[in-house]
Structures are given as structure tokens and as C-alpha cells.
Coordinates of C-alpha atoms and ligand atoms in Angstrom, one line a residue:
X76 CA 6.4 -25.1 14.8
X77 CA 9.0 -25.8 12.1
X78 CA 8.8 -23.1 9.5
X79 CA 10.5 -23.6 6.2
X80 CA 10.6 -20.3 4.3
X81 CA 8.5 -19.6 1.3
X82 CA 10.9 -20.7 -1.3
X83 CA 9.8 -24.3 -1.0
X84 CA 6.1 -23.5 -1.1
X85 CA 4.0 -23.9 -4.1
X86 CA 4.5 -21.1 -6.6
X87 CA 3.0 -20.6 -10.1
X88 CA 4.8 -21.3 -13.3
X89 CA 6.4 -18.1 -14.4
X90 CA 8.2 -16.7 -17.4
X91 CA 8.1 -20.0 -19.3
X92 CA 9.9 -18.6 -22.3
X93 CA 13.0 -16.7 -22.8
X94 CA 12.5 -16.7 -26.6
X95 CA 11.7 -13.1 -26.9
X96 CA 14.9 -12.1 -25.2
X97 CA 16.9 -14.2 -27.6
X98 CA 15.3 -12.5 -30.5
X99 CA 16.1 -9.1 -29.1
X100 CA 19.7 -9.9 -28.2
X101 CA 20.2 -11.4 -31.7
X102 CA 19.0 -8.2 -33.2
X103 CA 21.4 -6.3 -31.0
X104 CA 24.2 -8.3 -32.6
X105 CA 22.6 -7.6 -36.0
X106 CA 22.6 -3.9 -35.3
X107 CA 26.3 -4.0 -34.7
X108 CA 26.9 -5.4 -38.1
X109 CA 27.1 -9.2 -37.6
X110 CA 24.1 -10.0 -39.8
X111 CA 21.1 -8.4 -41.3
X112 CA 17.4 -8.5 -41.2
X113 CA 16.3 -6.8 -38.0
X114 CA 15.4 -3.5 -39.5
X115 CA 11.8 -3.5 -38.5
X116 CA 12.8 -4.0 -34.9
X117 CA 15.1 -1.0 -35.1
X118 CA 13.0 1.4 -37.0
X119 CA 10.1 1.0 -34.6
X120 CA 12.2 2.9 -32.1
X121 CA 14.1 5.6 -33.8
X122 CA 15.4 7.6 -30.9
X123 CA 18.7 9.4 -31.3
X124 CA 21.6 7.4 -30.1
X125 CA 25.3 7.3 -30.9
X126 CA 25.3 3.6 -30.1
X127 CA 22.6 1.3 -31.5
X128 CA 23.6 -1.6 -29.3
X129 CA 23.3 0.5 -26.2
X130 CA 19.9 1.7 -27.5
X131 CA 18.7 -1.8 -28.0
X132 CA 19.8 -2.7 -24.5
X133 CA 17.7 0.2 -23.2
X134 CA 14.7 -0.8 -25.2
X135 CA 15.0 -4.4 -24.1
X136 CA 15.4 -3.4 -20.5
X137 CA 12.4 -1.2 -20.7
X138 CA 10.3 -3.9 -22.3
X139 CA 11.3 -6.5 -19.7
X140 CA 10.7 -4.1 -16.9
X141 CA 7.0 -4.0 -17.7
X142 CA 4.6 -6.3 -15.8
X143 CA 3.8 -9.5 -17.6
X144 CA 6.8 -9.6 -20.0
X145 CA 8.4 -13.1 -19.7
X146 CA 11.8 -12.8 -18.1
X147 CA 15.0 -14.7 -19.1
X148 CA 17.1 -16.3 -16.4
X149 CA 18.2 -14.0 -13.6
X150 CA 21.8 -13.8 -14.7
X151 CA 20.8 -12.4 -18.0
X152 CA 18.5 -9.9 -16.5
X153 CA 21.2 -8.7 -14.0
X154 CA 23.7 -8.3 -16.9
X155 CA 21.2 -6.2 -18.7
X156 CA 20.5 -4.1 -15.6
X157 CA 24.2 -3.6 -15.3
X158 CA 24.7 -2.6 -19.0
X159 CA 21.9 0.0 -18.9
X160 CA 23.2 1.3 -15.5
X161 CA 26.7 1.6 -17.0
X162 CA 25.3 3.5 -19.9
X163 CA 23.5 5.9 -17.5
X164 CA 26.8 6.4 -15.6
X165 CA 28.5 7.1 -18.9
X166 CA 26.0 9.8 -19.6
X167 CA 26.8 11.5 -16.3
X168 CA 23.9 13.7 -15.4
X169 CA 20.9 15.0 -17.3
X170 CA 17.6 13.7 -18.6
X171 CA 19.0 10.8 -20.5
X172 CA 21.0 9.5 -17.6
X173 CA 18.0 9.7 -15.4
X174 CA 15.9 7.9 -17.9
X175 CA 18.4 5.1 -18.2
X176 CA 18.7 4.8 -14.4
X177 CA 14.9 4.6 -14.1
X178 CA 14.7 1.8 -16.8
X179 CA 17.4 -0.3 -15.1
X180 CA 15.8 0.3 -11.7
X181 CA 12.4 -1.0 -12.9
X182 CA 14.0 -4.1 -14.3
X183 CA 15.9 -4.8 -11.1
X184 CA 12.8 -4.2 -9.1
X185 CA 10.9 -6.6 -11.3
X186 CA 13.4 -9.5 -10.9
X187 CA 13.3 -8.9 -7.2
X188 CA 9.5 -9.2 -7.1
X189 CA 9.7 -12.5 -9.0
X190 CA 12.8 -14.1 -7.5
X191 CA 13.1 -12.4 -4.1
X192 CA 16.9 -11.8 -4.0
X193 CA 17.4 -8.9 -1.6
X194 CA 20.5 -7.7 -3.5
X195 CA 18.2 -7.0 -6.5
X196 CA 16.0 -4.8 -4.3
X197 CA 19.0 -3.0 -3.0
X198 CA 20.3 -2.5 -6.5
X199 CA 16.9 -1.2 -7.7
X200 CA 16.8 1.3 -4.8
X201 CA 20.3 2.7 -5.6
X202 CA 19.3 3.0 -9.3
X203 CA 16.0 4.7 -8.5
X204 CA 17.8 7.2 -6.3
X205 CA 20.3 7.9 -9.0
X206 CA 17.3 8.6 -11.3
X207 CA 15.8 11.0 -8.8
X208 CA 19.0 13.0 -8.0
X209 CA 17.9 16.1 -9.9
X210 CA 14.3 17.0 -9.0
X211 CA 14.1 19.3 -12.0
X212 CA 14.2 16.3 -14.4
X213 CA 11.1 14.7 -15.8
X214 CA 10.4 11.4 -14.1
X215 CA 12.5 12.2 -11.1
X216 CA 9.5 12.3 -8.7
X217 CA 8.1 9.1 -10.1
X218 CA 11.5 7.4 -9.5
X219 CA 11.7 8.7 -6.0
X220 CA 8.1 7.6 -5.3
X221 CA 8.9 4.1 -6.7
X222 CA 12.0 3.9 -4.4
X223 CA 9.9 4.9 -1.4
X224 CA 7.3 2.1 -2.0
X225 CA 10.1 -0.4 -2.7
X226 CA 11.9 0.5 0.5
X227 CA 8.8 -0.1 2.6
X228 CA 8.0 -3.4 0.8
X229 CA 11.5 -4.6 1.2
X230 CA 11.3 -4.0 4.9
X231 CA 7.7 -5.4 5.1
X232 CA 6.9 -2.2 6.9
X233 CA 4.2 0.3 5.8
X234 CA 5.6 2.9 8.3
X235 CA 8.8 3.0 6.2
X236 CA 6.8 3.5 3.0
X237 CA 5.0 6.4 4.8
X238 CA 8.2 8.0 6.0
X239 CA 9.9 7.6 2.6
X240 CA 7.0 9.0 0.7
X241 CA 6.8 11.9 3.1
X242 CA 10.4 12.6 2.4
X243 CA 9.8 12.6 -1.3
X244 CA 6.8 14.9 -1.0
X245 CA 8.6 17.5 1.0
X246 CA 11.7 17.3 -1.1
X247 CA 9.9 17.8 -4.4
X248 CA 7.5 20.4 -3.2
X249 CA 10.4 22.3 -1.7
X250 CA 12.4 22.1 -5.0
X251 CA 9.4 23.6 -6.8
X252 CA 10.5 27.3 -7.0
X253 CA 13.4 26.2 -9.2
X254 CA 11.6 23.3 -10.9
X255 CA 8.1 23.0 -12.2
X256 CA 6.4 20.8 -9.6
X257 CA 5.5 17.3 -10.8
X258 CA 1.8 17.8 -9.9
X259 CA 0.5 14.4 -10.8
X260 CA 3.3 12.7 -8.9
X261 CA 2.8 14.8 -5.8
X262 CA -0.9 14.4 -5.9
X263 CA -0.4 10.6 -6.1
X264 CA 2.0 10.7 -3.1
X265 CA -0.6 12.8 -1.2
X266 CA -3.2 10.2 -1.9
X267 CA -0.7 7.4 -0.9
X268 CA 0.0 9.1 2.4
X269 CA -3.7 9.5 3.2
X270 CA -4.2 5.8 2.5
X271 CA -1.3 5.0 4.7
X272 CA -2.5 7.2 7.6
X273 CA -2.9 4.1 9.9
X274 CA 0.8 3.4 9.5
X275 CA 2.1 6.9 9.9
X276 CA 5.3 6.9 12.0
X277 CA 5.8 9.0 15.1
X278 CA 5.9 12.8 14.5
X279 CA 9.5 12.8 15.8
X280 CA 10.5 10.6 12.8
X281 CA 8.8 13.0 10.3
X282 CA 10.3 16.0 12.1
X283 CA 13.7 14.5 11.7
X284 CA 13.0 14.1 7.9
X285 CA 12.0 17.8 7.7
X286 CA 15.2 18.8 9.7
X287 CA 17.4 16.7 7.4
X288 CA 15.9 18.3 4.3
X289 CA 16.3 21.8 5.8
X290 CA 19.8 20.9 6.7
X291 CA 20.4 20.3 3.0
X292 CA 19.0 23.7 2.2
X293 CA 16.2 22.4 0.1
X294 CA 13.2 23.4 2.1
X295 CA 11.8 26.7 0.9
X296 CA 8.7 26.6 3.0
X297 CA 8.0 26.4 6.7
X298 CA 7.1 22.8 7.6
X299 CA 5.1 23.7 10.7
X300 CA 1.9 25.6 11.3
X301 CA 3.7 28.8 10.7
X302 CA 1.0 31.2 9.8
X303 CA 2.1 34.2 7.8
X304 CA 4.0 34.1 4.6
X305 CA 5.0 37.0 2.4
X306 CA 2.1 37.9 0.2
X307 CA 2.8 38.2 -3.5
X308 CA -0.1 40.5 -4.3
X309 CA -3.9 40.3 -4.5
X310 CA -4.8 36.6 -4.6
X311 CA -7.9 34.7 -5.5
X312 CA -9.1 31.3 -4.2
X313 CA -9.1 29.0 -7.2
X314 CA -10.5 25.8 -5.7
X315 CA -10.8 23.6 -2.7
X316 CA -10.1 19.9 -3.0
X317 CA -11.0 17.4 -0.4
X318 CA -9.8 13.8 0.2
X319 CA -12.0 12.6 3.0
X320 CA -11.4 9.5 5.2
X321 CA -12.8 8.0 8.4
X322 CA -9.7 8.7 10.5
X323 CA -7.8 11.3 8.5
X324 CA -8.5 13.7 5.7
X325 CA -6.7 16.3 3.6
X326 CA -8.1 19.6 2.3
X327 CA -6.1 21.5 -0.3
X328 CA -6.8 25.2 -0.9
X329 CA -5.4 26.4 -4.2
X330 CA -4.8 30.1 -4.7
X331 CA -3.6 31.9 -7.9
X332 CA -1.0 33.9 -5.9
X333 CA 0.9 33.3 -2.6
X334 CA -0.9 34.7 0.4
X335 CA -0.4 34.9 4.1
X336 CA -2.6 32.6 6.2
X337 CA -3.4 32.1 9.9
X338 CA -4.7 29.0 11.6
X339 CA -7.1 28.9 14.5
X340 CA -9.3 26.3 16.2
X341 CA -12.5 26.3 18.2
X342 CA -13.7 23.3 20.3
X343 CA -17.3 23.2 21.5
X344 CA -17.7 22.9 25.2
X345 CA -17.9 19.2 26.0
X346 CA -15.7 18.5 23.0
X347 CA -18.5 17.1 20.8
X348 CA -17.5 19.2 17.8
X349 CA -14.7 21.4 16.7
X350 CA -13.8 23.8 13.9
X351 CA -10.4 24.6 12.3
X352 CA -10.2 27.9 10.4
X353 CA -7.7 29.0 8.0
X354 CA -7.8 32.7 7.4
X355 CA -6.5 33.9 4.1
X356 CA -5.7 37.6 4.3
X357 CA -6.4 39.7 1.2
X358 CA -7.7 36.6 -0.7
X359 CA -10.8 37.1 -2.9
X360 CA -13.2 34.2 -2.5
X361 CA -14.1 34.3 -6.2
X362 CA -17.2 32.9 -7.7
X363 CA -18.9 29.5 -7.4
X364 CA -20.0 27.2 -4.6
X365 CA -17.7 26.8 -1.7
X366 CA -19.9 24.5 0.4
X367 CA -18.6 21.0 0.5
X368 CA -20.5 18.4 2.6
X369 CA -18.2 15.5 3.5
X370 CA -18.1 12.3 5.4
X371 CA -15.9 10.6 8.0
X372 CA -13.8 12.9 10.1
X373 CA -14.8 15.9 8.0
X374 CA -18.4 16.9 8.8
X375 CA -18.2 19.8 6.4
X376 CA -15.9 22.1 4.6
X377 CA -16.8 25.6 3.4
X378 CA -15.2 28.8 2.4
X379 CA -16.6 32.2 3.3
X380 CA -15.8 35.9 2.9
X381 CA -14.4 37.8 5.9
X382 CA -13.6 41.4 6.7
X383 CA -9.9 40.8 5.8
X384 CA -10.2 38.3 3.0
X385 CA -11.5 34.7 3.0
X386 CA -11.7 31.9 5.5
X387 CA -11.8 28.1 5.0
X388 CA -13.7 26.3 7.7
X389 CA -13.4 22.6 8.5
X390 CA -16.1 21.1 10.8
X391 CA -14.7 18.2 12.8
X392 CA -16.2 15.7 15.3
X393 CA -14.6 17.0 18.5
X394 CA -10.9 17.0 19.3
X395 CA -8.7 16.3 16.3
X396 CA -5.2 16.8 15.3
X397 CA -4.3 19.1 12.4
X398 CA -1.3 20.2 10.5
X399 CA -1.4 23.1 8.1
X400 CA 1.3 24.0 5.7
X401 CA 1.9 25.6 2.3
X402 CA 3.3 24.4 -1.0
X403 CA 4.4 26.7 -3.8
X404 CA 3.7 26.7 -7.6
X405 CA 0.8 26.7 -7.7
X406 CA 0.5 28.2 -4.2
X407 CA -1.7 26.0 -2.1
X408 CA -2.4 25.5 1.5
X409 CA -2.7 21.9 2.7
X410 CA -4.8 21.1 5.8
X411 CA -4.3 17.7 7.2
X412 CA -6.7 16.5 9.9
X413 CA -6.8 13.3 11.8
X414 CA -8.5 11.8 14.8
X415 CA -5.2 11.2 16.6
X416 CA -2.0 13.1 16.6
X417 CA 0.6 10.9 14.8
X418 CA 2.8 9.0 17.1
X419 CA 1.0 10.2 20.2
X420 CA 0.8 7.6 22.9
X421 CA -3.0 7.8 23.1
X422 CA -3.0 4.1 22.1
X423 CA -1.3 1.7 24.5
X424 CA 0.8 -1.0 22.9
X425 CA -0.9 -4.4 23.0
X426 CA 0.9 -7.4 24.1
X427 CA 1.2 -9.7 21.1
X428 CA 3.9 -12.3 21.4
X429 CA 2.3 -15.3 19.8
X430 CA 0.3 -15.4 16.6
X431 CA -1.5 -18.3 15.0
X432 CA -1.7 -18.2 11.2
X433 CA -4.3 -20.5 9.8
X434 CA -3.9 -21.4 6.1
X435 CA -7.4 -22.2 5.0
X436 CA -8.3 -25.8 3.9
X437 CA -5.6 -28.4 3.0
X438 CA -5.4 -32.1 1.9
X439 CA -8.6 -33.4 0.6
X440 CA -10.3 -30.1 1.3
X441 CA -9.0 -28.0 -1.6
X442 CA -11.1 -25.0 -0.9
X443 CA -12.3 -23.0 -3.9
X444 CA -10.8 -23.6 -7.3
X445 CA -10.3 -20.7 -9.8
X446 CA -11.3 -20.8 -13.5
X447 CA -7.8 -21.9 -14.6
X448 CA -7.4 -24.3 -11.8
X449 CA -5.5 -22.4 -9.1
X450 CA -6.4 -24.0 -5.8
X451 CA -7.3 -22.1 -2.6
X452 CA -5.4 -24.4 -0.3
X453 CA -2.1 -23.8 -2.1
X454 CA -2.5 -20.0 -2.2
X455 CA -3.4 -19.8 1.5
X456 CA -0.4 -22.0 2.6
X457 CA 2.0 -19.9 0.5
X458 CA 0.7 -16.6 2.0
X459 CA 0.9 -18.1 5.5
X460 CA 4.5 -19.2 5.0
X461 CA 5.5 -15.7 3.6
X462 CA 3.8 -13.9 6.5
X463 CA 5.2 -16.3 9.1
X464 CA 8.8 -15.9 7.8
X465 CA 8.7 -12.1 8.3
X466 CA 6.9 -12.3 11.7
X467 CA 9.5 -14.8 13.0
X468 CA 12.3 -12.5 11.9
X469 CA 10.6 -9.7 13.9
X470 CA 10.8 -11.9 17.0
X471 CA 7.2 -13.1 17.3
X472 CA 6.4 -16.8 18.0
X473 CA 4.3 -18.2 15.2
X474 CA 2.2 -21.3 15.0
X475 CA 0.8 -22.5 11.6
X476 CA -2.3 -24.7 12.0
X477 CA -0.8 -26.6 9.1
X478 CA 2.7 -26.5 7.6
X479 CA 2.0 -28.5 4.5
X480 CA -0.7 -29.9 2.3
X481 CA -2.7 -31.8 4.9
X482 CA -6.3 -31.9 6.1
X483 CA -6.9 -30.2 9.4
X484 CA -10.5 -30.1 10.8
X485 CA -11.9 -26.7 11.5
X486 CA -12.5 -27.3 15.2
X487 CA -8.9 -28.4 15.6
X488 CA -7.5 -25.1 14.3
X489 CA -9.0 -22.9 17.1
X490 CA -8.1 -25.7 19.6
X491 CA -4.5 -25.5 18.6
X492 CA -4.5 -21.7 18.9
X493 CA -5.9 -22.0 22.4
X494 CA -3.3 -24.6 23.3
X495 CA -0.6 -22.3 22.0
X496 CA -1.9 -19.4 24.2
X497 CA -1.9 -17.3 21.1
X498 CA -2.6 -13.5 21.4
X499 CA -4.0 -13.3 17.9
X500 CA -5.5 -15.7 15.3
X501 CA -5.6 -15.0 11.5
X502 CA -7.3 -17.4 9.2
X503 CA -6.3 -16.9 5.5
X504 CA -8.7 -17.8 2.6
X505 CA -9.6 -17.0 -0.9
X506 CA -13.2 -15.9 -1.6
X507 CA -15.4 -17.4 -4.3
X508 CA -18.7 -16.6 -5.8
X509 CA -20.8 -18.1 -8.6
X510 CA -20.7 -14.8 -10.4
X511 CA -17.3 -14.4 -11.9
X512 CA -17.5 -10.6 -11.7
X513 CA -17.5 -10.4 -7.9
X514 CA -14.1 -9.3 -6.6
X515 CA -12.3 -7.5 -3.8
X516 CA -10.8 -8.0 -0.3
X517 CA -13.1 -8.8 2.6
X518 CA -12.3 -9.5 6.3
X519 CA -14.6 -11.3 8.6
X520 CA -15.1 -11.3 12.4
X521 CA -17.0 -13.9 14.3
X522 CA -20.5 -12.8 15.1
X523 CA -24.1 -13.6 14.7
X524 CA -24.6 -13.1 11.0
X525 CA -25.8 -9.7 10.1
X526 CA -25.8 -9.7 6.3
X527 CA -26.7 -12.1 3.6
X528 CA -23.4 -12.0 1.7
X529 CA -21.5 -12.7 4.9
X530 CA -23.8 -15.6 5.7
X531 CA -23.1 -17.1 2.3
X532 CA -19.3 -16.8 2.6
X533 CA -19.6 -18.3 6.1
X534 CA -21.6 -21.3 4.8
X535 CA -19.0 -22.0 2.2
X536 CA -16.1 -21.8 4.6
X537 CA -18.0 -23.8 7.2
X538 CA -18.7 -26.5 4.6
X539 CA -22.3 -26.4 5.7
X540 CA -25.6 -25.6 4.1
X541 CA -26.6 -22.0 4.6
X542 CA -29.3 -23.2 7.0
X543 CA -27.0 -25.1 9.2
X544 CA -24.5 -22.2 9.1
X545 CA -27.2 -19.8 10.1
X546 CA -28.1 -22.0 13.1
X547 CA -24.4 -22.0 14.1
X548 CA -24.4 -18.2 14.0
X549 CA -27.4 -18.1 16.2
X550 CA -25.7 -20.2 18.8
X551 CA -22.7 -17.9 19.0
X552 CA -24.2 -15.2 21.1
X553 CA -23.1 -16.8 24.4
X554 CA -19.6 -17.7 23.2
X555 CA -18.4 -14.2 22.5
X556 CA -16.5 -12.0 24.9
X557 CA -17.2 -8.3 24.4
X558 CA -13.6 -7.3 24.7
X559 CA -12.3 -10.0 22.4
X560 CA -15.0 -9.1 19.9
X561 CA -14.0 -5.4 20.0
X562 CA -10.3 -6.3 19.5
X563 CA -11.1 -8.7 16.7
X564 CA -13.0 -6.0 14.9
X565 CA -10.1 -3.5 15.4
X566 CA -7.7 -6.0 14.0
X567 CA -10.0 -6.9 11.1
X568 CA -10.2 -3.2 10.1
X569 CA -6.4 -2.9 10.2
X570 CA -6.1 -6.0 8.1
X571 CA -8.7 -4.8 5.6
X572 CA -7.0 -1.4 5.4
X573 CA -3.5 -2.6 5.1
X574 CA -4.5 -5.0 2.3
X575 CA -6.6 -2.5 0.3
X576 CA -3.9 0.2 0.7
X577 CA -1.2 -2.0 -0.6
X578 CA -3.3 -3.2 -3.5
X579 CA -4.3 0.4 -4.4
X580 CA -0.7 1.5 -4.3
X581 CA 0.4 -1.3 -6.6
X582 CA -2.5 -1.6 -9.0
X583 CA -4.0 1.8 -8.9
X584 CA -7.3 0.7 -7.4
X585 CA -8.7 -1.8 -5.0
X586 CA -12.1 -3.1 -4.4
X587 CA -12.9 -2.5 -0.8
X588 CA -15.2 -5.2 0.3
X589 CA -15.1 -4.1 4.0
X590 CA -15.3 -5.8 7.3
X591 CA -18.2 -8.2 7.9
X592 CA -19.6 -10.3 10.7
X593 CA -20.7 -13.9 10.4
X594 CA -20.6 -17.2 12.0
X595 CA -17.3 -18.8 11.0
X596 CA -16.8 -22.2 12.5
X597 CA -13.0 -21.9 12.4
X598 CA -13.1 -18.9 14.7
X599 CA -15.6 -20.4 17.2
X600 CA -14.1 -20.9 20.6
X601 CA -10.8 -19.2 19.8
X602 CA -9.9 -17.5 23.1
X603 CA -8.0 -14.7 21.5
X604 CA -8.9 -11.9 19.0
X605 CA -9.4 -13.4 15.6
X606 CA -10.3 -12.6 12.0
X607 CA -10.8 -14.4 8.8
X608 CA -9.1 -12.8 5.8
X609 CA -10.7 -13.4 2.4
X610 CA -7.7 -12.2 0.4
X611 CA -9.4 -11.9 -3.0
X612 CA -11.9 -13.8 -5.2
X613 CA -10.3 -16.8 -6.8
X614 CA -13.4 -17.2 -8.9
X615 CA -12.7 -13.9 -10.6
X616 CA -10.3 -14.3 -13.5
X617 CA -8.2 -11.2 -12.8
X618 CA -7.9 -11.9 -9.1
X619 CA -7.2 -15.6 -9.7
X620 CA -4.3 -14.5 -12.0
X621 CA -3.0 -12.2 -9.2
X622 CA -3.4 -14.9 -6.6
X623 CA -1.2 -17.1 -8.8
X624 CA 1.6 -14.6 -8.7
X625 CA 4.4 -14.5 -6.2
X626 CA 4.4 -10.8 -5.9
X627 CA 0.6 -10.6 -5.1
X628 CA 1.0 -13.3 -2.4
X629 CA 3.9 -11.4 -0.9
X630 CA 1.8 -8.3 -0.9
X631 CA -1.0 -10.1 1.0
X632 CA 1.5 -11.6 3.4
X633 CA 2.9 -8.1 4.0
X634 CA -0.6 -6.8 4.6
X635 CA -1.0 -9.4 7.4
X636 CA 2.4 -8.4 8.8
X637 CA 1.6 -4.7 8.7
X638 CA -1.8 -5.2 10.3
X639 CA -0.3 -7.2 13.2
X640 CA 2.4 -4.5 13.7
X641 CA -0.3 -1.8 13.8
X642 CA -2.4 -3.8 16.1
X643 CA 0.5 -4.4 18.5
X644 CA 1.1 -0.6 18.5
X645 CA -2.4 -0.2 19.8
X646 CA -3.9 1.4 16.7
Ligands
ZN734 ZN1 -11.6 -20.8 2.3

């Protein structure tokens, strides 16, 4: 059970060259008059500055803050962060100070992602917050959003990401009467919050955020289902936007003027269906279609004319939780619906004290190999070490089925988990396919195989021919326990969701491969809920490159940590 932390585990070669940094610092010296010949470097960025050296620091910091730029040694990066932060402090307040703070924050965040020193994350958070002090300034919302994500990642806790993003959304929406609201940023945060719905903290936590903001005097809107607002005159419904999901959804009703609104619900007898109405007094429905058929928790959304104005109707599958509030400029009413009230104790915590993490393959069994030679067994071990370190720190008992590069038979892995009396078993792998284009995250649960893709993946992980693997799947019927299978499926969905959410927030999109069922030998006979996590396709060049990076492995490890936490909370 010895668990060395991830620093010793295999990691990819990174920033092999500091040459570009030397060129730029040399030119900084040149600009101060020590030599000549860097004009092209300078004229490419002709922004007004009283200090060319400072300007070059800023440009260099911005370049190094971008993903993929090779970084010089940490000490040089930290010195540059400090220089740009000092320049920001010298500017005092205003747009330029905010910009300098944001540049230095991004660079500090990047060196944290690569080298993992917590003090760099703390520094980045401080700098982002300095960049976001004045909500009226361009980029302030983006800096606050970056700080929120970073705070959650630093704590390996998606609930913290949620709470911090929520705080940013409320703060910037509330500041809107005085500042033009950063629409794209707020929409992005809205989408993030929807993705993170499974990790939403208790309502009391969010209430305390609202209260703290009100205490600061920044909230200009009522944060609860308040109903009436002062009407600003005849108003028209501009459009209705819908972000549907299985467990939660958001409907945004945009009006061209503020209007008063009232919320009401109706639940069918027996509770098999429900409707939430938002009545908009004096609001003209306008032209166009207002019938929106949706999926998941939203069975339908439509807008209709009423005697007093307009009404937006949400059709829901029985009892649901809803939260309706307004945001100004442009005035819009936001209707959040979810299957469960946030933080409600409808889900009993599950006892999870011992977790087995199974890094796939090892020793002579390399697993799949990517186009540039990255090997599955190395990636899985590193992710397992990263996840185990965080889980240990959270007080869980962790067993790794292997702690180094050695061969462990598939049947031995479940046997060890049983001997350890584990409450949960997670097997970590990289997917592979003959077609290089195939990509995405998939999670598997042990079952008689139900689809062909799942059967193929199972055959590869089982090191069997597809025929033999299919036979194994057929034999599994008698081995499964209904309750265990249900818990495995719940955990698999949490794992799938936490991984795709994290990837989508970091990379803008994620290929959602879904939860599948197949006969995985490694899971056979495990007496606890179990899932096999196919993190990404190592056969896909883009995903292979990601799997080779420290930050992507940490992201996947955090996805495992967040899924285990959500599972323990009974979600
Ligand atoms: Zn594998």
C-alpha cells in the first residue's frame, strides 16, 4: 500500500528548449540600448508604452502563458510573473493594470499546471483576482472565471469550481446596471454551471454566497423566486434559449424591457408530470414559433399569450426543483430546473472508505501504444498515482493493484480488491482503435455485452479474441448482483460526467463516448461496485498528445476523485 506521489512517476518530456526565451530577453536588453538589431521583434507589437523593457516583459509573459509555448526554467518564469505583476501594481487601477494582472496570472497558472508547485497556483489566484477587481473592465469576467476554475482544480473539488463560478455569475450579473454585462463570459459560466450540476454544493453554501454579495451591496436583483419586479414599460419577448440536460436544464427568456413576472407550478395527481409557469405581465409574445420540444428533464417548453400578457411553460417529468431569477441588461428571466433540489438529503451518503485503483496493464503487457510511442501502461500508472495521492489526503484507504511497472494478471486484480474489502474498484485504461479518428471518453460496466463497440473494447482489454470475449460475457449473467450492478452504473455515469465536464471546461469541447456495458475480465468477480475508465483514445494523435501531458493526466485523475466524492455523497 506504499504510495509514492506522482512526482516520481513517468512524465513526458516537456519544454525541451528555452531558446526562444533567451532571444526575447536579449531583445529586451537591446531595446534598452545595449545593442541593436531587434527592430522587427519590437515593431510587430507597437502598443503605447512609456517603457519598452516593461512592454517586452508583458509580450513575453503573454506568449509564454499560451498553451504549447516552451517554458524556460521555473525561476525565470516566476521572475517574469513578478515583473509583470509589479508593472500592474505600478499602474494602480484601470484597464492596463487589469490586463497586466491577467497576463501574469495566466503565466503563473501555466507553470503550476506543468510543475505543480502549489504556491504558483496561489499566486495565479491572487493575480486573477486583482485582474477582476473592477467588473466594468474588459476581461474582468474572464479573469474571475479562470480563477474560479483554478480554485476548484487546485482543491481537486468540482463543488468548489461550482461555488466559485456561481459567485462570479452573481457578481457580474449584479454589476450589470453600471457596467455592460460580459455576455459571452456569463453565458459560458451558465454553461459551465449546467455541466457541473452533479457537483453543485448544498443550497446553504450558495445562499451564503448570495448573502455575502448582498452584504457588499452589489446585488441589484433578488436572488430568490421573488416574483414581481418594477416594470419598465411595455415589453416584448425577444427569444427563449434552452440548455437541456438529463438531470438539470436551464431556460433563459429574454425580453426587450424589464417586466414583472410570477412563478407557479402544477403537479399532476400521482406526480407523473408537472408544469412550471412563468407569467410575464404586460409582455407581448411577439412573432415566430415559441414551441420548443426538448429532451431529458425538459419534456417541452413553449410560450403562449395570456389575458395579462405572456406565459412560458415548462413541461417536467413529475416533481422537480426549480429556481427562477432575473438578470438585467438585457433583461432576462432564468429558469433553472433539476430533478433534485441542490443539497437536499434525498440521497443518502454511501459508505466508501476503501477504494482500489487499478492502473491497466504493466510490465510485459504494455497495453495500447500511440502513434508517437506513448504507452498505455505508463499513462494509467501516472493517473492512478495522481488520483491516489489526492484520495489518501482526503482520508480514504487506497490500494493500487500495481505501484510500478510490473505485470499483474487480470484475475489477480479483482482478487486483490476483494481481499482488501474495497468499497469501490476503478480500472484505468486508454482506449485504442484501428481508425485514428476515433476519440473521446468512455466508461464501462461489467455486463453481458450489449453493443458491438463495447464488445471490441472488451476483447482488447481482455487480451482475448472477440469470440472468446463474447463467450465470457455470456457466462457473466450468474455472477452479477443486481444492487452492485446498479451502483456500478451510477458510479460509471458520475465518472463519465466528471471527465467530460472537466475536458469541456478546459478544451471547449469533449467527445462524450457514454457509458457502455461489456464483459471485462478484470471486473469479473469483484465483489464491490466497479467501472472501467477508458480515459481517451491513445490511438488518436490529438488525444495521445494530451495523454502525454501532465496537466491532462491530472485532469483525468481529478475526474476520478470528483466521481468518487459524488458517489460517496449518494449522487
Ligand atoms: Zn487497457
